[in-house]
Amino acid sequence: MAVDILVLGATGFTGRLIVRYLAQHPHRNTFTFALGVRSKAKGEELKKVVGIADDGSVPVLLVDVMKYDMVEAAVRETKIVLNAAGPYWLWGTNVVRACTLLGKRYVDLSGETHFQRKMVELFDHTATKTGAVIVTACGFDSVPSDIAVFLANRTLKNALGSQTQLGLSQSFFHIKGGFSGGTMASLVTEVEEVPADVVEECEKDYALSPVKGHPSPPQQTAVRIPFSQPPMYGAAWIMASSNSAIVQRTFGLNALLAEHSSTVLASARAEAQKTGDQIRPLTYGPEFRYEEYMTFSRSRFAASTFSVLLGLWFALMYTVRPVWWIFKRFLPKSGEGPSEELMKSGYMNVINYTEAAGVPGTWAKTTIRGKGDPGYKLTSGIIAECALALALDDASLPPHAHIGGVLTPATALGSVLISRLEAVGLVQFESQIVRGNEESRKDR
């Protein structure tokens, strides 16, 4: 039975939330989906728990992601693969390979820059030939970061003209919620399984970008949040490196597409025939640079102290094995998660300030808000809407989605994702011009 969406890792903690979200979606009658599991019994039990009728409308497929033939057979019968089975460095390659070779569309929750870089190296070129769309980092890592800059770019160009270029872009994260067991499992994999030289390469500026941009600002221990009165300060943010790599890949993919648009689009499918004027507004410009922090305190000293201590902790964790072993004992296990009550009490509030290059004192202020634990409740809904956008909104997707490749949320989904997340009330977006200390007209 062919379906629109295949959910792999469906019986994991986040996978169960994704399945529930899809089963209870307000437009449930517009799409079909199946569960990809390692245990059919657990898959059938999950259907009962989330209230899916036992009428064959949601098939349960036995899929071991380590067995390529099994993965390929399952992928062949779907349009979109939603992969919630991590850590992706260990278990993701077969799934991406099958999607690439079969020309399918794929989304995952990978915040693993090392995995993303490997997928770019192995499959990006082939995906542009088969039309496969491979979109990583489709959850809290890294949709807010990527879409914040995408929206800021649109706001500045709408206000100042399509030739406007971006300068410094800073995101500040204020969240309530925990890191998922899957995220922690990815951290364990990075420390214990990924070669040190690969990790080192992935920490470099523009590690995922096909174009080397303006060097990023040196990471500060404390940075004042623009326009904050009284001053608020940002501190080191644990996801800054992986999120920045995705934002920089968006920058690079758009720059490359604009530069080679005539060649690329001449070989693309008919629906991808976008003109240079349509592509140019997607670019950020050569002065663009990006950084992000955690919204922390009104005290610069407190923010600096936290950043220094966090850096020392990670240095010890990576270099002193007993420290790592102690730390690992307290990590949530993959498949574990908080109570429903705790997930509902969480939230995210992301504020991005992006300056217009060459226009002193002019910024776009973009705010992204969501209710619910970012790593669980929001992430499960966000990736589900990413998959639904690829399945149902093909005609409205950005040019990259009709060319193929290993993409990012902004390059594959863009405005379509913003509209979907707002329509279901999951995430709210606001973007406006600020000049000096005065907030000007809103531009959505």
CSV table of C-alpha atoms in Angstrom, one decimal:
chain,number,residue,atom,x,y,z
A,1,MET,CA,0.0,0.0,0.0
A,2,ALA,CA,1.6,3.3,-1.1
A,3,VAL,CA,1.4,6.1,1.4
A,4,ASP,CA,2.3,9.8,1.6
A,5,ILE,CA,4.5,9.6,4.7
A,6,LEU,CA,6.5,6.8,6.3
A,7,VAL,CA,7.4,7.5,9.9
A,8,LEU,CA,10.6,5.6,10.8
A,9,GLY,CA,11.4,5.2,14.5
A,10,ALA,CA,7.7,5.5,15.2
A,11,THR,CA,7.8,3.7,18.6
A,12,GLY,CA,10.6,5.9,20.1
A,13,PHE,CA,9.5,8.7,22.5
A,14,THR,CA,9.6,11.4,19.9
A,15,GLY,CA,8.3,9.1,17.2
A,16,ARG,CA,5.2,8.4,19.3
A,17,LEU,CA,4.6,12.1,19.6
A,18,ILE,CA,4.9,12.5,15.8
A,19,VAL,CA,2.5,9.7,15.2
A,20,ARG,CA,0.0,11.2,17.6
A,21,TYR,CA,0.3,14.6,15.9
A,22,LEU,CA,-0.3,13.1,12.5
A,23,ALA,CA,-3.2,11.0,13.7
A,24,GLN,CA,-4.9,14.0,15.3
A,25,HIS,CA,-4.1,16.5,12.6
A,26,PRO,CA,-7.0,18.8,11.6
A,27,HIS,CA,-6.5,17.9,8.0
A,28,ARG,CA,-6.0,14.2,8.6
A,29,ASN,CA,-8.2,13.3,5.6
A,30,THR,CA,-5.8,14.9,3.1
A,31,PHE,CA,-2.8,12.5,3.6
A,32,THR,CA,-1.9,8.9,4.4
A,33,PHE,CA,0.9,7.6,6.5
A,34,ALA,CA,2.5,4.4,7.8
A,35,LEU,CA,4.6,3.3,10.7
A,36,GLY,CA,8.1,1.9,10.2
A,37,VAL,CA,9.1,-0.1,13.3
A,38,ARG,CA,11.4,-2.9,14.4
A,39,SER,CA,8.6,-4.6,16.3
A,40,LYS,CA,5.2,-5.0,14.7
A,41,ALA,CA,3.7,-5.7,18.1
A,42,LYS,CA,4.9,-2.4,19.4
A,43,GLY,CA,3.6,-0.6,16.3
A,44,GLU,CA,0.1,-2.1,16.7
A,45,GLU,CA,0.1,-1.2,20.4
A,46,LEU,CA,1.1,2.4,19.5
A,47,LYS,CA,-1.9,2.6,17.1
A,48,LYS,CA,-4.2,1.7,20.0
A,49,VAL,CA,-2.7,4.2,22.4
A,50,VAL,CA,-3.1,7.1,20.0
A,51,GLY,CA,-6.5,6.0,18.8
A,52,ILE,CA,-5.8,4.9,15.2
A,53,ALA,CA,-8.5,2.6,13.9
A,54,ASP,CA,-7.5,-1.0,13.2
A,55,ASP,CA,-8.8,-0.9,9.7
A,56,GLY,CA,-5.6,-1.0,7.7
A,57,SER,CA,-5.6,2.7,7.0
A,58,VAL,CA,-2.3,3.2,8.8
A,59,PRO,CA,-0.1,0.2,7.9
A,60,VAL,CA,2.7,-1.0,10.3
A,61,LEU,CA,5.8,-2.0,8.3
A,62,LEU,CA,8.7,-4.0,9.7
A,63,VAL,CA,11.8,-1.9,8.9
A,64,ASP,CA,15.3,-2.5,10.2
A,65,VAL,CA,17.3,0.6,9.2
A,66,MET,CA,20.5,-1.4,9.3
A,67,LYS,CA,19.3,-3.7,6.4
A,68,TYR,CA,19.3,-1.7,3.2
A,69,ASP,CA,17.1,-4.1,1.2
A,70,MET,CA,14.4,-3.8,3.8
A,71,VAL,CA,14.7,0.0,3.9
A,72,GLU,CA,14.6,0.3,0.1
A,73,ALA,CA,11.5,-1.8,-0.1
A,74,ALA,CA,9.7,0.4,2.4
A,75,VAL,CA,10.9,3.7,0.9
A,76,ARG,CA,9.8,2.6,-2.6
A,77,GLU,CA,6.2,2.7,-1.4
A,78,THR,CA,6.1,6.2,0.0
A,79,LYS,CA,6.5,9.8,-1.1
A,80,ILE,CA,8.1,11.2,2.1
A,81,VAL,CA,10.2,9.5,4.7
A,82,LEU,CA,10.1,11.1,8.1
A,83,ASN,CA,13.1,9.6,9.9
A,84,ALA,CA,12.9,9.8,13.7
A,85,ALA,CA,15.4,6.9,14.2
A,86,GLY,CA,18.6,8.3,15.6
A,87,PRO,CA,21.5,8.7,16.3
A,88,TYR,CA,21.7,9.3,12.6
A,89,TRP,CA,25.5,8.8,12.4
A,90,LEU,CA,24.9,5.2,13.3
A,91,TRP,CA,21.5,4.5,11.7
A,92,GLY,CA,20.7,7.1,9.1
A,93,THR,CA,22.8,6.5,6.1
A,94,ASN,CA,20.8,3.6,4.6
A,95,VAL,CA,17.6,5.6,4.7
A,96,VAL,CA,19.1,8.6,3.0
A,97,ARG,CA,20.8,6.4,0.4
A,98,ALA,CA,17.4,4.8,-0.5
A,99,CYS,CA,15.6,8.1,-0.7
A,100,THR,CA,18.4,9.6,-2.8
A,101,LEU,CA,18.5,6.7,-5.3
A,102,LEU,CA,14.7,6.4,-5.6
A,103,GLY,CA,14.2,10.2,-5.9
A,104,LYS,CA,12.1,10.5,-2.7
A,105,ARG,CA,11.7,13.2,-0.2
A,106,TYR,CA,13.2,12.9,3.3
A,107,VAL,CA,13.1,14.8,6.6
A,108,ASP,CA,14.8,14.1,9.9
A,109,LEU,CA,15.6,15.5,13.4
A,110,SER,CA,19.4,15.4,13.0
A,111,GLY,CA,21.3,18.0,14.9
A,112,GLU,CA,24.5,16.1,14.0
A,113,THR,CA,26.7,18.2,11.8
A,114,HIS,CA,29.0,15.2,11.3
A,115,PHE,CA,26.1,13.2,9.8
A,116,GLN,CA,24.9,16.1,7.7
A,117,ARG,CA,28.3,16.7,6.3
A,118,LYS,CA,28.6,13.0,5.4
A,119,MET,CA,25.2,13.1,3.7
A,120,VAL,CA,26.3,16.1,1.7
A,121,GLU,CA,29.5,14.4,0.6
A,122,LEU,CA,27.8,11.1,-0.3
A,123,PHE,CA,24.5,12.1,-1.7
A,124,ASP,CA,24.1,15.8,-2.6
A,125,HIS,CA,25.2,15.5,-6.2
A,126,THR,CA,23.2,12.3,-6.8
A,127,ALA,CA,20.1,13.8,-5.3
A,128,THR,CA,20.2,16.7,-7.8
A,129,LYS,CA,20.1,14.1,-10.6
A,130,THR,CA,17.3,12.0,-9.2
A,131,GLY,CA,15.3,14.9,-7.8
A,132,ALA,CA,15.5,13.6,-4.2
A,133,VAL,CA,15.0,16.2,-1.5
A,134,ILE,CA,16.9,15.5,1.6
A,135,VAL,CA,16.1,17.9,4.5
A,136,THR,CA,17.9,17.4,7.8
A,137,ALA,CA,17.5,19.3,11.1
A,138,CYS,CA,13.7,19.7,10.8
A,139,GLY,CA,12.9,20.1,14.5
A,140,PHE,CA,13.9,22.6,17.2
A,141,ASP,CA,17.4,21.9,15.8
A,142,SER,CA,17.4,23.9,13.5
A,143,VAL,CA,14.1,25.2,12.1
A,144,PRO,CA,13.9,28.3,14.4
A,145,SER,CA,17.5,29.4,13.6
A,146,ASP,CA,17.1,28.8,9.8
A,147,ILE,CA,13.7,30.3,9.4
A,148,ALA,CA,14.5,33.3,11.6
A,149,VAL,CA,17.2,34.5,9.1
A,150,PHE,CA,15.0,33.5,6.1
A,151,LEU,CA,12.2,35.7,7.5
A,152,ALA,CA,14.5,38.6,8.4
A,153,ASN,CA,15.9,38.5,4.9
A,154,ARG,CA,12.4,38.8,3.5
A,155,THR,CA,11.5,41.6,5.8
A,156,LEU,CA,14.5,43.7,5.0
A,157,LYS,CA,14.2,43.2,1.2
A,158,ASN,CA,10.4,44.0,1.3
A,159,ALA,CA,11.2,47.2,3.2
A,160,LEU,CA,14.4,48.3,1.5
A,161,GLY,CA,14.4,46.6,-1.9
A,162,SER,CA,15.4,43.3,-3.4
A,163,GLN,CA,19.0,44.3,-3.7
A,164,THR,CA,19.4,44.6,0.1
A,165,GLN,CA,22.1,42.5,1.6
A,166,LEU,CA,22.4,41.2,5.2
A,167,GLY,CA,25.1,42.0,7.7
A,168,LEU,CA,25.4,40.6,11.2
A,169,SER,CA,22.5,38.3,12.2
A,170,GLN,CA,22.2,37.2,15.9
A,171,SER,CA,19.6,34.9,17.4
A,172,PHE,CA,18.8,34.7,21.1
A,173,PHE,CA,17.1,31.6,22.6
A,174,HIS,CA,14.9,31.7,25.7
A,175,ILE,CA,13.4,28.2,26.3
A,176,LYS,CA,11.8,26.1,29.0
A,177,GLY,CA,12.3,22.4,28.4
A,178,GLY,CA,14.8,19.6,28.4
A,179,PHE,CA,17.0,18.0,25.8
A,180,SER,CA,15.6,14.8,24.5
A,181,GLY,CA,17.0,11.4,25.0
A,182,GLY,CA,17.6,11.2,21.3
A,183,THR,CA,19.6,14.5,21.4
A,184,MET,CA,21.7,13.1,24.2
A,185,ALA,CA,22.2,9.8,22.4
A,186,SER,CA,23.6,11.9,19.5
A,187,LEU,CA,26.0,13.6,21.9
A,188,VAL,CA,27.2,10.2,23.1
A,189,THR,CA,27.7,9.0,19.6
A,190,GLU,CA,29.7,12.1,18.7
A,191,VAL,CA,32.0,11.6,21.7
A,192,GLU,CA,32.4,7.8,21.4
A,193,GLU,CA,31.9,6.9,17.8
A,194,VAL,CA,32.7,9.9,15.5
A,195,PRO,CA,36.4,10.2,14.5
A,196,ALA,CA,38.0,13.2,16.2
A,197,ASP,CA,39.2,14.7,12.9
A,198,VAL,CA,35.6,14.6,11.6
A,199,VAL,CA,34.3,16.4,14.6
A,200,GLU,CA,37.1,19.0,14.2
A,201,GLU,CA,36.2,19.6,10.6
A,202,CYS,CA,32.5,20.0,11.5
A,203,GLU,CA,33.3,22.7,14.0
A,204,LYS,CA,34.9,24.9,11.4
A,205,ASP,CA,33.1,27.9,9.9
A,206,TYR,CA,30.8,27.0,6.9
A,207,ALA,CA,31.4,23.3,7.5
A,208,LEU,CA,28.2,22.5,5.5
A,209,SER,CA,28.2,25.4,3.0
A,210,PRO,CA,29.2,25.0,-0.6
A,211,VAL,CA,30.3,28.7,-0.5
A,212,LYS,CA,32.7,30.1,2.1
A,213,GLY,CA,31.1,33.3,3.4
A,214,HIS,CA,32.3,36.2,5.6
A,215,PRO,CA,34.1,34.8,8.8
A,216,SER,CA,31.7,34.5,11.7
A,217,PRO,CA,32.3,36.9,14.7
A,218,PRO,CA,34.5,35.5,17.5
A,219,GLN,CA,32.3,33.8,20.1
A,220,GLN,CA,31.8,36.0,23.1
A,221,THR,CA,31.3,34.9,26.7
A,222,ALA,CA,28.5,37.6,27.0
A,223,VAL,CA,26.9,39.7,24.3
A,224,ARG,CA,24.3,42.4,24.9
A,225,ILE,CA,20.9,41.7,23.2
A,226,PRO,CA,20.3,44.6,20.8
A,227,PHE,CA,17.7,47.2,21.8
A,228,SER,CA,17.3,45.6,25.3
A,229,GLN,CA,16.4,48.2,28.0
A,230,PRO,CA,17.6,47.6,30.7
A,231,PRO,CA,20.4,45.6,29.0
A,232,MET,CA,20.0,41.8,28.8
A,233,TYR,CA,22.9,39.6,27.9
A,234,GLY,CA,23.2,36.4,26.0
A,235,ALA,CA,25.5,33.5,27.1
A,236,ALA,CA,27.0,30.5,25.3
A,237,TRP,CA,24.3,28.3,23.7
A,238,ILE,CA,24.9,24.6,23.4
A,239,MET,CA,23.2,24.2,20.0
A,240,ALA,CA,24.9,27.3,18.5
A,241,SER,CA,27.4,25.3,16.4
A,242,SER,CA,25.0,22.9,14.8
A,243,ASN,CA,22.3,25.5,14.2
A,244,SER,CA,24.9,27.9,12.7
A,245,ALA,CA,26.1,25.2,10.3
A,246,ILE,CA,22.5,24.8,8.9
A,247,VAL,CA,22.0,28.6,8.6
A,248,GLN,CA,25.4,28.9,6.7
A,249,ARG,CA,24.4,26.0,4.4
A,250,THR,CA,21.2,28.0,3.5
A,251,PHE,CA,23.4,31.0,2.8
A,252,GLY,CA,25.7,28.9,0.6
A,253,LEU,CA,23.0,27.0,-1.3
A,254,ASN,CA,21.2,30.3,-2.2
A,255,ALA,CA,24.4,32.0,-3.2
A,256,LEU,CA,25.3,29.1,-5.4
A,257,LEU,CA,21.9,28.9,-7.0
A,258,ALA,CA,21.9,32.6,-7.8
A,259,GLU,CA,25.4,32.3,-9.3
A,260,HIS,CA,24.6,29.3,-11.5
A,261,SER,CA,20.9,29.8,-11.9
A,262,SER,CA,20.8,29.6,-15.7
A,263,THR,CA,22.9,26.4,-15.8
A,264,VAL,CA,21.1,24.7,-12.9
A,265,LEU,CA,17.6,25.6,-13.9
A,266,ALA,CA,18.1,24.6,-17.5
A,267,SER,CA,18.6,21.0,-16.4
A,268,ALA,CA,15.8,21.0,-13.8
A,269,ARG,CA,12.2,20.0,-14.2
A,270,ALA,CA,9.7,22.4,-15.8
A,271,GLU,CA,8.2,23.6,-12.6
A,272,ALA,CA,11.6,24.7,-11.4
A,273,GLN,CA,12.1,27.3,-14.1
A,274,LYS,CA,12.5,30.3,-11.9
A,275,THR,CA,14.0,33.5,-13.2
A,276,GLY,CA,17.1,35.1,-11.8
A,277,ASP,CA,14.8,37.9,-10.4
A,278,GLN,CA,12.9,35.3,-8.3
A,279,ILE,CA,16.1,33.6,-7.0
A,280,ARG,CA,18.0,36.8,-6.1
A,281,PRO,CA,15.7,37.7,-3.1
A,282,LEU,CA,16.7,34.4,-1.4
A,283,THR,CA,20.4,35.4,-1.1
A,284,TYR,CA,21.9,36.9,2.0
A,285,GLY,CA,24.9,38.6,0.5
A,286,PRO,CA,28.7,38.5,1.0
A,287,GLU,CA,28.6,40.5,4.3
A,288,PHE,CA,26.3,38.0,6.0
A,289,ARG,CA,27.5,36.4,9.2
A,290,TYR,CA,25.6,34.6,11.9
A,291,GLU,CA,25.8,33.8,15.6
A,292,GLU,CA,23.5,32.7,18.4
A,293,TYR,CA,23.3,32.8,22.1
A,294,MET,CA,21.1,31.8,25.0
A,295,THR,CA,19.1,34.7,26.6
A,296,PHE,CA,20.6,34.6,30.1
A,297,SER,CA,20.7,37.5,32.5
A,298,ARG,CA,20.7,41.2,33.1
A,299,SER,CA,24.3,40.7,34.4
A,300,ARG,CA,27.1,40.6,32.0
A,301,PHE,CA,29.3,39.0,34.7
A,302,ALA,CA,26.8,36.2,35.2
A,303,ALA,CA,26.5,35.5,31.5
A,304,SER,CA,30.3,35.5,31.1
A,305,THR,CA,30.7,33.2,34.1
A,306,PHE,CA,28.2,30.7,32.8
A,307,SER,CA,29.8,30.7,29.3
A,308,VAL,CA,33.3,30.1,30.8
A,309,LEU,CA,32.1,27.3,33.1
A,310,LEU,CA,30.2,25.6,30.2
A,311,GLY,CA,33.3,25.7,28.0
A,312,LEU,CA,35.4,24.2,30.8
A,313,TRP,CA,32.8,21.5,31.4
A,314,PHE,CA,32.8,20.5,27.8
A,315,ALA,CA,36.6,20.6,27.6
A,316,LEU,CA,36.7,18.2,30.6
A,317,MET,CA,34.0,16.0,29.2
A,318,TYR,CA,35.8,15.5,25.9
A,319,THR,CA,39.3,15.1,27.3
A,320,VAL,CA,38.9,13.5,30.8
A,321,ARG,CA,37.1,10.1,30.4
A,322,PRO,CA,36.1,9.7,34.0
A,323,VAL,CA,34.2,13.0,33.8
A,324,TRP,CA,32.5,11.8,30.7
A,325,TRP,CA,31.5,8.5,32.3
A,326,ILE,CA,30.0,10.3,35.3
A,327,PHE,CA,28.1,12.7,33.0
A,328,LYS,CA,26.8,9.9,30.8
A,329,ARG,CA,25.2,8.1,33.8
A,330,PHE,CA,22.8,11.0,34.3
A,331,LEU,CA,21.8,11.5,30.6
A,332,PRO,CA,18.2,10.6,29.6
A,333,LYS,CA,18.3,7.4,27.5
A,334,SER,CA,17.1,7.4,23.9
A,335,GLY,CA,13.3,6.7,24.0
A,336,GLU,CA,12.9,8.4,27.4
A,337,GLY,CA,11.1,11.7,27.9
A,338,PRO,CA,9.1,13.9,30.3
A,339,SER,CA,5.5,13.7,31.4
A,340,GLU,CA,2.7,15.2,29.3
A,341,GLU,CA,2.3,17.9,32.0
A,342,LEU,CA,6.0,18.9,31.8
A,343,MET,CA,5.9,19.0,28.0
A,344,LYS,CA,2.9,21.2,28.0
A,345,SER,CA,4.5,23.7,30.4
A,346,GLY,CA,7.5,24.3,28.1
A,347,TYR,CA,8.0,27.1,25.6
A,348,MET,CA,10.5,28.7,23.2
A,349,ASN,CA,11.0,32.3,22.5
A,350,VAL,CA,13.6,33.1,19.8
A,351,ILE,CA,14.5,36.7,18.9
A,352,ASN,CA,16.7,37.4,15.9
A,353,TYR,CA,18.2,40.7,15.0
A,354,THR,CA,19.6,41.0,11.5
A,355,GLU,CA,21.2,44.2,10.2
A,356,ALA,CA,20.9,45.5,6.7
A,357,ALA,CA,24.5,45.7,5.3
A,358,GLY,CA,25.3,49.3,4.3
A,359,VAL,CA,22.2,50.8,5.9
A,360,PRO,CA,23.4,51.9,9.4
A,361,GLY,CA,21.0,51.5,12.2
A,362,THR,CA,18.5,49.4,10.3
A,363,TRP,CA,17.6,45.9,11.5
A,364,ALA,CA,14.9,43.3,11.1
A,365,LYS,CA,13.7,42.0,14.4
A,366,THR,CA,12.2,38.6,14.1
A,367,THR,CA,10.4,36.7,16.9
A,368,ILE,CA,9.5,33.1,16.9
A,369,ARG,CA,7.3,31.7,19.7
A,370,GLY,CA,5.9,28.3,20.5
A,371,LYS,CA,4.1,26.7,23.5
A,372,GLY,CA,5.3,23.3,24.6
A,373,ASP,CA,8.6,21.7,25.3
A,374,PRO,CA,10.8,22.6,22.3
A,375,GLY,CA,12.7,19.3,22.2
A,376,TYR,CA,9.6,17.2,22.3
A,377,LYS,CA,6.1,18.7,21.7
A,378,LEU,CA,7.2,21.5,19.4
A,379,THR,CA,9.8,19.3,17.6
A,380,SER,CA,7.3,16.6,16.8
A,381,GLY,CA,4.8,19.0,15.3
A,382,ILE,CA,7.4,21.0,13.4
A,383,ILE,CA,8.9,17.9,11.6
A,384,ALA,CA,5.4,16.6,10.9
A,385,GLU,CA,4.5,19.9,9.2
A,386,CYS,CA,7.8,19.7,7.2
A,387,ALA,CA,6.8,16.3,5.9
A,388,LEU,CA,3.3,17.5,5.1
A,389,ALA,CA,4.6,20.5,3.3
A,390,LEU,CA,6.7,18.3,1.0
A,391,ALA,CA,3.8,15.9,0.5
A,392,LEU,CA,1.0,18.4,-0.1
A,393,ASP,CA,2.4,21.8,-1.1
A,394,ASP,CA,4.7,21.0,-3.9
A,395,ALA,CA,3.7,23.8,-6.2
A,396,SER,CA,4.5,26.4,-3.6
A,397,LEU,CA,7.9,25.1,-2.5
A,398,PRO,CA,11.1,27.1,-3.1
A,399,PRO,CA,13.3,26.5,-6.2
A,400,HIS,CA,15.7,24.1,-4.4
A,401,ALA,CA,12.9,21.7,-3.7
A,402,HIS,CA,12.3,21.2,-7.4
A,403,ILE,CA,16.0,20.7,-8.1
A,404,GLY,CA,16.9,18.3,-5.3
A,405,GLY,CA,19.9,17.9,-3.1
A,406,VAL,CA,20.8,17.8,0.6
A,407,LEU,CA,18.9,20.9,1.7
A,408,THR,CA,17.9,22.9,4.8
A,409,PRO,CA,14.5,23.8,6.1
A,410,ALA,CA,14.7,27.3,4.7
A,411,THR,CA,15.9,26.2,1.2
A,412,ALA,CA,13.4,23.3,0.9
A,413,LEU,CA,10.4,24.7,2.6
A,414,GLY,CA,10.7,28.5,3.2
A,415,SER,CA,7.4,30.4,3.4
A,416,VAL,CA,5.4,27.2,3.1
A,417,LEU,CA,6.6,26.0,6.5
A,418,ILE,CA,5.9,29.3,8.1
A,419,SER,CA,2.3,29.3,6.8
A,420,ARG,CA,1.7,25.7,7.9
A,421,LEU,CA,3.1,26.2,11.5
A,422,GLU,CA,1.0,29.3,11.9
A,423,ALA,CA,-2.2,27.7,10.5
A,424,VAL,CA,-2.1,24.9,13.1
A,425,GLY,CA,-1.3,27.3,15.9
A,426,LEU,CA,2.0,25.6,16.7
A,427,VAL,CA,4.4,28.4,16.2
A,428,GLN,CA,3.9,32.2,15.8
A,429,PHE,CA,6.2,34.4,13.7
A,430,GLU,CA,6.6,38.2,13.7
A,431,SER,CA,9.1,40.2,11.8
A,432,GLN,CA,9.5,44.0,11.6
A,433,ILE,CA,12.0,46.7,10.9
A,434,VAL,CA,13.7,48.4,13.8
A,435,ARG,CA,15.7,51.6,13.5
A,436,GLY,CA,17.6,52.9,16.4
A,437,ASN,CA,15.4,52.1,19.4
A,438,GLU,CA,12.1,52.6,17.6
A,439,GLU,CA,10.2,49.6,16.3
A,440,SER,CA,8.7,50.4,12.9
A,441,ARG,CA,5.9,48.9,10.8
A,442,LYS,CA,5.5,45.1,10.9
A,443,ASP,CA,6.2,43.1,7.8
A,444,ARG,CA,5.1,39.5,7.6
